[in-house]
Short mmCIF file of C-alpha atoms in Angstrom, two decimals:
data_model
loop_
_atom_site.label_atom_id
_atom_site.label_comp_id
_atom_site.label_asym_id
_atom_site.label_seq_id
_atom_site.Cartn_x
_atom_site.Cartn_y
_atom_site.Cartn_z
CA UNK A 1 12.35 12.92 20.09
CA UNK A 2 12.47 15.73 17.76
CA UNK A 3 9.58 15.45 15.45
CA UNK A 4 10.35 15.67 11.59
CA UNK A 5 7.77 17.51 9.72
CA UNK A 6 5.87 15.97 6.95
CA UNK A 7 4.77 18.01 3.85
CA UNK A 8 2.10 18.06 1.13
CA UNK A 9 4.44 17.98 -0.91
CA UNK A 10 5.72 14.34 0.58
CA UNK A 11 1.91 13.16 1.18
CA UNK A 12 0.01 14.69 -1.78
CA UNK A 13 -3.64 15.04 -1.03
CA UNK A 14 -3.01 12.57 2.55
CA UNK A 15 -1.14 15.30 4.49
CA UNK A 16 -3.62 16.96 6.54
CA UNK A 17 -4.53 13.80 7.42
CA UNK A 18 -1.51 12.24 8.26
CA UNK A 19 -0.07 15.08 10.22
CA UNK A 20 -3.13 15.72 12.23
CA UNK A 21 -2.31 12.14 14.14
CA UNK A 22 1.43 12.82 13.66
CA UNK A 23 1.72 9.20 11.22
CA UNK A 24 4.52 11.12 9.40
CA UNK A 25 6.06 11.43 12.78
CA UNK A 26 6.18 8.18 12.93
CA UNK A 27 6.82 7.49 9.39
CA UNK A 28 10.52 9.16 9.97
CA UNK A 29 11.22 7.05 12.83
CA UNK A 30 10.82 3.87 10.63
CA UNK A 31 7.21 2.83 11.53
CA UNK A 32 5.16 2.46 8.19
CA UNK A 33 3.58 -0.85 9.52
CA UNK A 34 6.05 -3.65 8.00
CA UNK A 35 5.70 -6.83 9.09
CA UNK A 36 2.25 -5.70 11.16
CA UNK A 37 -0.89 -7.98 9.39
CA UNK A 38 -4.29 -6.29 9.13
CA UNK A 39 -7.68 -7.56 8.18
CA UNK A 40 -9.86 -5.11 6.61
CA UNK A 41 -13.38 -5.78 6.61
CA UNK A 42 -15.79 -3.97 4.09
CA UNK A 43 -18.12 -4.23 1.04
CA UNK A 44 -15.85 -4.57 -1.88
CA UNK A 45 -11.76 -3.84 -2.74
CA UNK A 46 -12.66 -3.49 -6.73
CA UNK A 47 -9.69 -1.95 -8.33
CA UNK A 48 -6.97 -2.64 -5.22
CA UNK A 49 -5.42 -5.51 -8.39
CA UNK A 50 -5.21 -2.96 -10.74
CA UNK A 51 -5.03 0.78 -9.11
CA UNK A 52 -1.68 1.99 -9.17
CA UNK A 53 -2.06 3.56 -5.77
CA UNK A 54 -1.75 -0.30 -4.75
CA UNK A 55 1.38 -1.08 -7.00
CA UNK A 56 3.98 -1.64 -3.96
CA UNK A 57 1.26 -3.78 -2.56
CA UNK A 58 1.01 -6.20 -4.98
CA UNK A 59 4.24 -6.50 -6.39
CA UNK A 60 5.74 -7.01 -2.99
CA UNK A 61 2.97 -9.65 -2.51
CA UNK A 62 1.37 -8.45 0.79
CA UNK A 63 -1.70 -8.75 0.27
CA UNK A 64 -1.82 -12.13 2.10
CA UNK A 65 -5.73 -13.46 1.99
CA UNK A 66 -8.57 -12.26 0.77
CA UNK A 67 -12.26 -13.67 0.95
CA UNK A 68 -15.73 -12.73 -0.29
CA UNK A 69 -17.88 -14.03 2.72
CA UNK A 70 -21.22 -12.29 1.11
CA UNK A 71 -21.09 -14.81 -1.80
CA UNK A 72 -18.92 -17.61 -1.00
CA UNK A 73 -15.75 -16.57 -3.24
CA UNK A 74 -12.45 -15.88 -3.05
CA UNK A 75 -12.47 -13.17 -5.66
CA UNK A 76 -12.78 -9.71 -3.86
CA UNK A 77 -11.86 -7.18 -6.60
CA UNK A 78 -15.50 -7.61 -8.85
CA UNK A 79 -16.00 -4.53 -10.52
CA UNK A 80 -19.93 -4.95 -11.48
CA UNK A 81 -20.26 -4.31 -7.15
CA UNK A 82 -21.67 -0.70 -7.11
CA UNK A 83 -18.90 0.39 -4.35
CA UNK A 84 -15.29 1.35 -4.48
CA UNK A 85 -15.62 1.67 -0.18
CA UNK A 86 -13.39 -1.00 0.58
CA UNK A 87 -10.88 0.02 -1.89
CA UNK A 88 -10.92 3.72 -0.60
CA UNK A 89 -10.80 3.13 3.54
CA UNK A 90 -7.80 0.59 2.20
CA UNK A 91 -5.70 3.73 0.42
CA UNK A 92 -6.72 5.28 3.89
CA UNK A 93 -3.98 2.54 4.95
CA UNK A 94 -1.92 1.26 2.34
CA UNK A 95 -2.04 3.70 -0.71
CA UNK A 96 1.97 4.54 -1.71
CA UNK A 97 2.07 7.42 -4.19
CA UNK A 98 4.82 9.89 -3.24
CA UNK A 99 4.00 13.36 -3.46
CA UNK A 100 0.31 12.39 -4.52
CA UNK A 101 -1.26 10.20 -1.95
CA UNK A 102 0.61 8.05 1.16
CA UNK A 103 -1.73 6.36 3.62
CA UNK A 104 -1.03 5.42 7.19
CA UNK A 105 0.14 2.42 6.99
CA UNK A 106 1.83 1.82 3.42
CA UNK A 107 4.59 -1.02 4.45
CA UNK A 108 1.99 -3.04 6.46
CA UNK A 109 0.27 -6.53 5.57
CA UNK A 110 -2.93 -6.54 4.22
CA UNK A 111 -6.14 -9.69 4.49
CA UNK A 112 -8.99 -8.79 2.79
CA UNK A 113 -12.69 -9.54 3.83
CA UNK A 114 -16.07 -8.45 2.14
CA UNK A 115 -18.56 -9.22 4.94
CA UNK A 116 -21.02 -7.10 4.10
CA UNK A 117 -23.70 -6.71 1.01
CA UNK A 118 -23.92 -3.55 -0.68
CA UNK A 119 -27.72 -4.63 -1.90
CA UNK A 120 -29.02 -5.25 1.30
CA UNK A 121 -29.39 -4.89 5.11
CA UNK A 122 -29.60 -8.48 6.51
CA UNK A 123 -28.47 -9.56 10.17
CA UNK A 124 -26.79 -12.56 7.88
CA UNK A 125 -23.96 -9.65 7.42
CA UNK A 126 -23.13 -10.27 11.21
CA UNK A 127 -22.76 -13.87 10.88
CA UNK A 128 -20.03 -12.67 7.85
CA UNK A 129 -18.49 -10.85 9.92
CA UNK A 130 -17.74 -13.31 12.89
CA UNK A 131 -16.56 -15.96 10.16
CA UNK A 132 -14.08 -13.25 8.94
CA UNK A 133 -12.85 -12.31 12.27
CA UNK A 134 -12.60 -16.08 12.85
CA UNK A 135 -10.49 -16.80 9.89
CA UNK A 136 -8.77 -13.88 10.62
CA UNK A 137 -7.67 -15.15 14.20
CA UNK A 138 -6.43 -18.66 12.39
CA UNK A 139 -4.14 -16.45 10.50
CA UNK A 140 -2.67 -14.31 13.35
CA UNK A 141 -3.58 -11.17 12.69
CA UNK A 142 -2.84 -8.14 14.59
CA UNK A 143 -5.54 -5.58 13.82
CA UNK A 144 -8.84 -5.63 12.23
CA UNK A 145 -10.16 -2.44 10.83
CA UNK A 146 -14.27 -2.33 10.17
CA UNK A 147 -15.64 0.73 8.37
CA UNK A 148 -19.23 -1.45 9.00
CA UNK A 149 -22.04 -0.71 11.04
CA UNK A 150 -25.61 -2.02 11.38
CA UNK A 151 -28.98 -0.78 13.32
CA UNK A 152 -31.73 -1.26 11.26
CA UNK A 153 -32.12 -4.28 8.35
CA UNK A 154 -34.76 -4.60 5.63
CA UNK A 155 -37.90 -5.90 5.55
CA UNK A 156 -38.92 -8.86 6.04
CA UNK A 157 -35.93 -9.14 8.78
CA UNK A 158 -36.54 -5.33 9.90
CA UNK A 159 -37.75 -6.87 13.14
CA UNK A 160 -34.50 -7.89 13.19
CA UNK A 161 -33.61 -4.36 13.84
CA UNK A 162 -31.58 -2.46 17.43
CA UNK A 163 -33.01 -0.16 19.35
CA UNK A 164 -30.62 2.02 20.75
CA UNK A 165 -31.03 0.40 24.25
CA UNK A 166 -29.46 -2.72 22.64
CA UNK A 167 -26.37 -1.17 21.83
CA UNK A 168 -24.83 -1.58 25.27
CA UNK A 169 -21.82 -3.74 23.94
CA UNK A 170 -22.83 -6.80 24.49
CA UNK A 171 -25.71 -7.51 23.13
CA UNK A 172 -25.38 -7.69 19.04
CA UNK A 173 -23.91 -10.53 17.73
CA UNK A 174 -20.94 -8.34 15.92
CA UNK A 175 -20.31 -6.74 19.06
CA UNK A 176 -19.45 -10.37 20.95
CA UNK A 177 -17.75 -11.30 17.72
CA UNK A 178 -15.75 -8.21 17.80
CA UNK A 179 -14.93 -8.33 21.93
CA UNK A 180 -14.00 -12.07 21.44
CA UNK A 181 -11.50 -11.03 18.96
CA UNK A 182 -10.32 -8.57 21.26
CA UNK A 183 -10.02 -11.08 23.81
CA UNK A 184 -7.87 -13.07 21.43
CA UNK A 185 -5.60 -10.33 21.05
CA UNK A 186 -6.73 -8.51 17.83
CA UNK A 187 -6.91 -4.66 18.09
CA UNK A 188 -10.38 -3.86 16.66
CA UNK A 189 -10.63 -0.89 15.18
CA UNK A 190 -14.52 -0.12 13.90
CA UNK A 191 -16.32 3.16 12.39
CA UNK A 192 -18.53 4.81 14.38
CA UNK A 193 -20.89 5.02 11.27
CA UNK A 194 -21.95 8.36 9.55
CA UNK A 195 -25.52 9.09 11.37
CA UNK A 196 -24.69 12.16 13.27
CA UNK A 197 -26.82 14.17 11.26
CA UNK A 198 -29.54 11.17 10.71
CA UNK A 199 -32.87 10.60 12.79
CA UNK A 200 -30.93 7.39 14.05
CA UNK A 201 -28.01 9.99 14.79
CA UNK A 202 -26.37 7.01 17.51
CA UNK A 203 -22.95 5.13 16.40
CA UNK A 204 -23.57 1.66 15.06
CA UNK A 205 -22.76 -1.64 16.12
CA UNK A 206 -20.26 -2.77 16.31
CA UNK A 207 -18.73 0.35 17.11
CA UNK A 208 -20.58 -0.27 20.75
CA UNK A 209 -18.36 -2.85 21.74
CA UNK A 210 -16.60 -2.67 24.92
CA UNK A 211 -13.64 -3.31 23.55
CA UNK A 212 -13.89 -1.87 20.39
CA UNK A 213 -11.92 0.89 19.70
CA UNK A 214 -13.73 3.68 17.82
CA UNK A 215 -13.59 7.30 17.73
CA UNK A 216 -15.63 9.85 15.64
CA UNK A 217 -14.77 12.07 12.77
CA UNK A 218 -13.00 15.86 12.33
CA UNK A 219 -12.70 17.69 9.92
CA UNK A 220 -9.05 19.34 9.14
CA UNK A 221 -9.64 21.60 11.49
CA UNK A 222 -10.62 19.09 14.16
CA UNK A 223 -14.07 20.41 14.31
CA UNK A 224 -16.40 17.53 14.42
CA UNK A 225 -17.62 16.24 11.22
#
């Protein structure tokens, strides 16, 4: 089908994104992710209640659950959290500015999950994340989207640690978390992690899953990032 071209001046500073995986495309033909529910697991969403990037989002009341399984809560939005990483990869997804930013996904269902501690590296951030992707299941969701990834943890649990051997997609806890989801019929979707250039310089797990779906970074000219 004939392809209707996007513009900047539809997308705002999301274009070259968007029409590099042809989402506008898609967009025209009535696909903007309504009625699809999505989990997104990160560190924190502070500023998704107030942003105005998020204003269709909350007024239409799709944000449907949201949990804090670092610290026990159900309050996700805390502003003293040194990170606005959650809140970003979610405009990735559901930010609905026309003309200044339109993610991916701006009609879709949204459930979410901190699982992970911006003050430390613990293997405890694994066990978060099974207990999301398990609530998430109860709820029916169709897609979870990680931007987490783990290798090495602090001391004293740096023993703790992968070696890149381990990271055959099996062997992590996150990554059977993440294929069991799979096998329950959740589309995993996890960051490869940002290490390219790092002595580490592997993806992360869970991004090793067998049935994770992952892919690395371009920039917007496709050339590896």
């Amino acid at each position: 089908q004939q392809k209707t071209i996007g513009t900047s001046a539809d997308y705002g500073l999301s274009f070259q994104q968007v029409d590099m995986i042809d989402a506008d495309c898609l967009h025209d033909l009535g696909f903007r992710g309504q009625n699809i529910d999505i989990a997104v697991f990160d560190v924190n969403f502070r500023y998704a209640n107030t942003c105005t990037a998020y204003d269709s989002l909350q007024l239409q009341s799709r944000v449907k659950d949201v949990y804090n399984f670092a610290r026990d809560t159900a309050f996700v939005y805390a502003t003293s959290i040194p990170s606005s990483h959650g809140m970003n990869v979610l405009g990735c997804m559901a930010a609905n500015i026309p003309g200044t930013y339109v993610g991916t996904a701006p009609s879709a269902n949204y459930f979410l999950y901190i699982t992970e501690d911006v003050l430390v590296e613990a293997p405890i951030e694994e066990d978060n994340w099974l207990m999301a992707a398990e609530r998430a299941d109860s709820l029916g969701v169709y897609l979870i989207n990680s931007s987490l990834g783990y290798n090495a943890f602090d001391a004293p649990l740096s023993a703790s640690s992968y070696t890149y051997a381990q990271l055959d997609g099996q062997t992590s806890l996150i990554a059977q978390a993440a294929n069991k989801a799979v096998a329950k019929g959740i589309f995993v979707v996890n960051a490869q992690g940002n290490e390219g250039y790092s002595a580490w310089h592997y993806l992360l797990t869970p991004a090793d899953g067998d049935s994770v779906y992952s892919v690395g970074s371009v920039d917007g000219s496709g050339i590896w990032a």
